[in-house]
XYZ file of C-alpha atoms in Angstrom:
320
model
C -195.417 -148.360 26.722
C -198.909 -150.069 27.615
C -201.611 -148.771 29.683
C -204.845 -150.573 30.408
C -207.953 -148.707 31.494
C -211.536 -149.442 32.619
C -214.362 -147.788 31.310
C -217.498 -147.295 33.094
C -221.311 -146.127 32.126
C -222.131 -144.669 35.720
C -219.465 -142.761 37.627
C -215.896 -143.627 37.696
C -213.055 -144.797 35.602
C -210.365 -146.786 37.225
C -206.883 -147.042 35.576
C -204.729 -149.626 36.439
C -200.590 -149.695 35.237
C -200.465 -146.166 34.838
C -197.296 -144.474 35.728
C -196.516 -140.882 36.588
C -197.686 -138.236 34.191
C -195.767 -138.475 30.834
C -193.379 -135.589 29.541
C -194.795 -133.135 27.195
C -194.472 -134.572 23.374
C -191.615 -133.474 21.020
C -190.712 -134.404 17.595
C -187.555 -133.279 15.997
C -188.281 -134.613 12.550
C -186.555 -137.873 12.632
C -189.184 -140.806 12.054
C -188.484 -142.883 15.180
C -188.505 -139.424 17.201
C -192.053 -138.702 15.929
C -193.297 -142.001 16.619
C -192.154 -141.658 20.426
C -193.870 -138.230 20.343
C -197.119 -139.599 18.906
C -196.884 -142.205 21.665
C -196.331 -139.881 24.327
C -199.002 -137.271 23.087
C -201.234 -140.338 23.364
C -200.065 -140.868 27.053
C -200.618 -137.370 27.678
C -204.212 -137.403 26.445
C -204.720 -140.582 28.717
C -203.402 -139.078 31.599
C -205.479 -135.712 31.443
C -208.297 -137.971 31.081
C -207.281 -140.025 34.273
C -207.009 -136.592 36.209
C -210.494 -135.682 35.577
C -211.825 -138.783 36.600
C -209.775 -138.812 39.703
C -211.146 -135.302 40.487
C -214.882 -136.778 39.691
C -214.070 -139.813 42.142
C -213.152 -137.170 45.045
C -216.529 -136.038 44.903
C -218.310 -139.134 44.401
C -219.167 -141.183 47.569
C -218.758 -144.610 45.456
C -217.495 -146.508 42.956
C -219.618 -148.283 40.598
C -218.553 -150.298 37.403
C -221.325 -151.409 34.938
C -218.986 -151.927 31.779
C -215.580 -152.884 31.566
C -213.391 -152.559 28.506
C -209.801 -152.711 27.597
C -207.705 -149.912 26.082
C -204.122 -150.755 24.983
C -201.675 -148.669 23.512
C -199.290 -150.654 21.757
C -195.280 -149.902 21.898
C -194.562 -150.417 18.418
C -197.848 -148.076 17.135
C -199.783 -145.171 18.152
C -202.928 -147.357 17.112
C -205.472 -147.090 19.895
C -207.489 -150.399 20.356
C -210.734 -150.485 22.101
C -212.255 -154.063 22.623
C -214.457 -155.796 25.371
C -213.590 -158.868 27.143
C -215.733 -161.965 26.226
C -217.503 -163.057 29.194
C -217.793 -166.604 30.776
C -221.710 -166.222 31.109
C -224.188 -163.594 30.235
C -223.175 -160.324 32.122
C -219.696 -161.238 32.968
C -216.939 -159.014 33.067
C -213.519 -159.932 33.334
C -210.953 -157.972 35.614
C -207.551 -158.500 36.564
C -206.425 -159.104 40.246
C -205.586 -155.523 40.575
C -208.789 -154.371 39.335
C -210.757 -156.740 41.747
C -208.621 -155.054 44.323
C -209.554 -151.805 43.494
C -213.232 -152.604 42.886
C -213.361 -154.524 46.546
C -211.675 -151.318 48.122
C -214.333 -148.877 46.357
C -217.262 -150.931 47.001
C -216.541 -151.707 50.411
C -216.295 -148.040 51.494
C -219.242 -147.178 49.615
C -221.026 -150.365 51.563
C -219.962 -149.083 54.938
C -221.209 -145.726 54.167
C -224.830 -147.164 53.031
C -225.130 -150.926 54.001
C -228.761 -150.643 51.884
C -226.454 -149.966 48.630
C -227.082 -153.454 47.350
C -224.831 -152.816 44.279
C -221.816 -152.116 46.074
C -222.561 -155.259 48.445
C -222.635 -157.006 45.519
C -219.569 -156.118 43.991
C -217.628 -156.571 47.482
C -218.895 -160.170 47.652
C -217.931 -161.006 44.213
C -214.327 -159.621 44.300
C -213.650 -161.026 47.743
C -215.140 -164.554 48.025
C -213.266 -166.434 45.465
C -212.009 -169.128 48.084
C -215.465 -169.147 50.080
C -217.317 -169.982 46.997
C -215.020 -172.854 46.155
C -215.911 -174.411 49.503
C -219.448 -173.570 49.233
C -219.475 -175.391 45.903
C -218.022 -178.412 47.119
C -220.231 -178.447 49.975
C -223.350 -178.230 47.541
C -221.836 -180.993 45.224
C -221.205 -183.481 48.422
C -225.299 -182.767 48.961
C -227.464 -184.776 46.930
C -230.097 -181.892 47.138
C -227.273 -179.593 46.648
C -225.961 -181.110 43.277
C -229.250 -181.316 41.933
C -229.249 -177.543 42.368
C -225.906 -177.028 40.810
C -227.290 -179.178 37.816
C -230.319 -177.959 37.135
C -229.809 -174.119 38.175
C -233.079 -172.569 39.428
C -233.520 -169.061 39.906
C -235.849 -167.267 42.482
C -236.863 -164.191 40.645
C -240.727 -163.194 40.129
C -240.877 -165.038 36.626
C -240.109 -168.069 38.172
C -242.566 -168.104 41.490
C -246.398 -167.797 41.630
C -246.660 -165.450 44.497
C -250.385 -165.390 44.240
C -250.553 -169.455 44.653
C -247.713 -169.044 47.427
C -249.803 -166.562 49.593
C -252.767 -168.759 49.515
C -250.914 -171.713 51.298
C -251.757 -172.232 54.873
C -250.253 -169.898 57.545
C -246.853 -171.337 58.872
C -245.916 -172.972 55.496
C -242.474 -172.025 54.285
C -244.271 -170.385 51.042
C -246.667 -168.277 52.907
C -244.265 -166.816 55.344
C -241.919 -166.070 52.581
C -244.636 -163.821 51.213
C -245.507 -162.332 54.105
C -241.933 -161.464 54.583
C -241.919 -160.003 51.157
C -245.218 -157.894 52.145
C -244.070 -156.420 55.242
C -240.732 -155.616 54.301
C -241.506 -153.903 50.900
C -238.978 -156.541 49.087
C -238.959 -158.086 45.877
C -237.052 -161.388 44.500
C -236.335 -159.081 41.752
C -234.019 -156.878 43.839
C -231.124 -159.174 43.640
C -228.398 -158.238 41.103
C -227.032 -160.435 38.501
C -223.516 -161.840 39.381
C -220.720 -159.887 37.151
C -217.221 -160.256 38.205
C -216.870 -164.292 39.067
C -214.269 -165.680 36.763
C -215.651 -169.225 37.201
C -219.253 -169.871 35.731
C -220.093 -172.539 38.407
C -218.975 -169.947 41.075
C -220.641 -167.457 39.551
C -224.098 -169.321 39.623
C -223.039 -170.244 43.638
C -222.823 -166.532 44.210
C -226.116 -166.173 42.346
C -227.821 -168.517 44.368
C -226.528 -167.276 47.856
C -227.822 -163.730 47.003
C -231.391 -164.909 45.929
C -231.774 -167.353 48.812
C -231.087 -164.337 51.345
C -234.385 -163.237 51.707
C -235.254 -166.960 52.434
C -232.899 -167.037 55.066
C -234.548 -163.840 56.423
C -237.682 -165.829 56.626
C -236.251 -169.005 58.201
C -234.342 -166.918 60.795
C -237.467 -164.780 61.511
C -235.552 -161.441 61.053
C -236.652 -158.523 59.087
C -234.770 -155.975 56.966
C -234.111 -153.407 59.689
C -230.734 -152.832 60.576
C -230.640 -155.253 63.620
C -232.106 -158.232 61.443
C -229.647 -157.559 58.571
C -226.802 -157.497 61.130
C -228.090 -160.832 62.809
C -228.446 -162.403 59.371
C -224.848 -161.224 58.567
C -223.614 -163.018 61.629
C -225.415 -166.276 60.526
C -224.207 -165.993 56.970
C -220.356 -165.155 58.374
C -220.524 -168.597 60.251
C -222.455 -170.372 57.535
C -220.602 -169.285 54.273
C -217.282 -167.882 55.459
C -217.611 -164.887 52.717
C -215.289 -161.911 53.365
C -218.347 -159.456 52.656
C -220.532 -161.286 55.330
C -217.549 -161.044 57.990
C -216.861 -157.431 57.301
C -220.702 -156.816 57.656
C -220.690 -158.818 60.941
C -217.975 -156.897 62.326
C -218.745 -153.305 61.330
C -222.648 -153.530 60.819
C -222.869 -153.219 64.793
C -221.480 -149.849 64.524
C -224.904 -148.712 63.173
C -226.882 -149.753 66.061
C -228.223 -147.811 68.910
C -227.375 -148.831 72.461
C -230.196 -150.871 73.075
C -230.148 -152.706 69.767
C -226.354 -153.163 70.541
C -227.208 -155.104 73.748
C -230.001 -157.058 71.999
C -227.384 -158.406 69.508
C -224.555 -159.050 71.845
C -226.808 -160.889 74.480
C -229.479 -162.880 72.414
C -229.625 -162.592 68.801
C -225.497 -162.593 67.999
C -224.709 -165.840 70.027
C -227.815 -167.581 68.582
C -226.829 -166.273 64.959
C -223.506 -167.751 65.196
C -224.117 -170.974 66.913
C -226.783 -171.752 64.264
C -224.674 -170.825 61.310
C -222.013 -173.006 62.469
C -224.178 -176.124 62.837
C -227.044 -175.685 60.325
C -226.801 -177.699 57.292
C -225.756 -175.751 54.163
C -228.304 -173.338 53.325
C -227.532 -173.063 49.585
C -228.156 -177.125 49.287
C -231.976 -176.472 49.782
C -233.962 -176.582 46.801
C -236.569 -173.993 48.490
C -238.854 -174.148 45.153
C -239.723 -177.927 46.373
C -240.140 -176.750 49.973
C -243.117 -173.998 49.792
C -245.597 -176.113 51.173
C -243.525 -177.516 53.995
C -244.147 -176.374 57.488
C -241.461 -173.804 58.472
C -240.595 -175.201 61.891
C -240.304 -178.571 60.582
C -237.860 -176.986 57.767
C -235.930 -175.191 60.565
C -235.590 -178.651 62.367
C -234.396 -180.267 59.242
C -231.718 -177.540 58.901
C -230.819 -177.364 62.441
C -232.005 -173.996 63.090
C -233.518 -173.014 66.125
C -236.348 -170.527 66.415
C -235.191 -166.688 67.097
C -234.878 -166.047 70.660
C -236.244 -162.408 70.010
C -239.208 -161.763 67.573
C -238.227 -158.606 65.569
C -241.209 -156.412 63.732
C -240.451 -155.070 60.583
C -240.075 -151.686 60.251
C -240.191 -148.994 57.397
C -237.130 -147.344 59.256
C -233.789 -148.520 58.230
C -231.855 -146.608 60.768
C -232.450 -148.606 63.966
């Protein structure tokens, strides 16, 4: 028999290729029978461990996978091996299609319960976005500026930005407005997690770039990080990127809005976001790090993004 398990640091152990509970081990004295009994005993131990983790899962509102290791029991031996996958890039965790499906379901449920669980939203995006990432990568390759980004691999982090200098830029410059967005909404560029579950190094960078320009997109669209602002950005991103995670957020996000916000979304912000998402230049193909001094209206015009029809103010409350 063989069994493959995933070990986690934080909450849950997912077991893949697990069958029904093995019978109680036994041994008649025959060497082959003893070996089989040993194998069954080991399988029984694994099943009991799995049951305990399932009970823990029933009391947990989310699935969080931080470290993946492979455990195998070989049919010809009772030896238990424990080895970690070699990554394609720093932090990479290899997962099978079945494991990706389990992660997608678990993270999707958790993200629906709490859309501000950015770790769960990240896992959902990575495990469901392969085809969309290929399309985005091809768009970047066909754009001179986007191709430069793929070649140079810039990162948007506190360690790569000079926020003090950007804060001194003129009003309405893109860099100044981005700093104002960070201050007003109490967010930081380092809040975006590193990619782990994308099994292609270049596509992993595309996902990382999407993740790190998300706040820049908030700035360009003039949307705060309250629920209405996040849903409007998701509508834009769904039309722009085709990522299933964005589509799910665009469809289910409105369920968390109160009636007045819902009317605002459907009558003005939603149609505006979809229209601009479809017609705008690929937002991943902009070397934003070289555009800080550019006027934000000029940058919007270059990207074919119209100003928002409604001005939303930042709020500390995230339930509206």
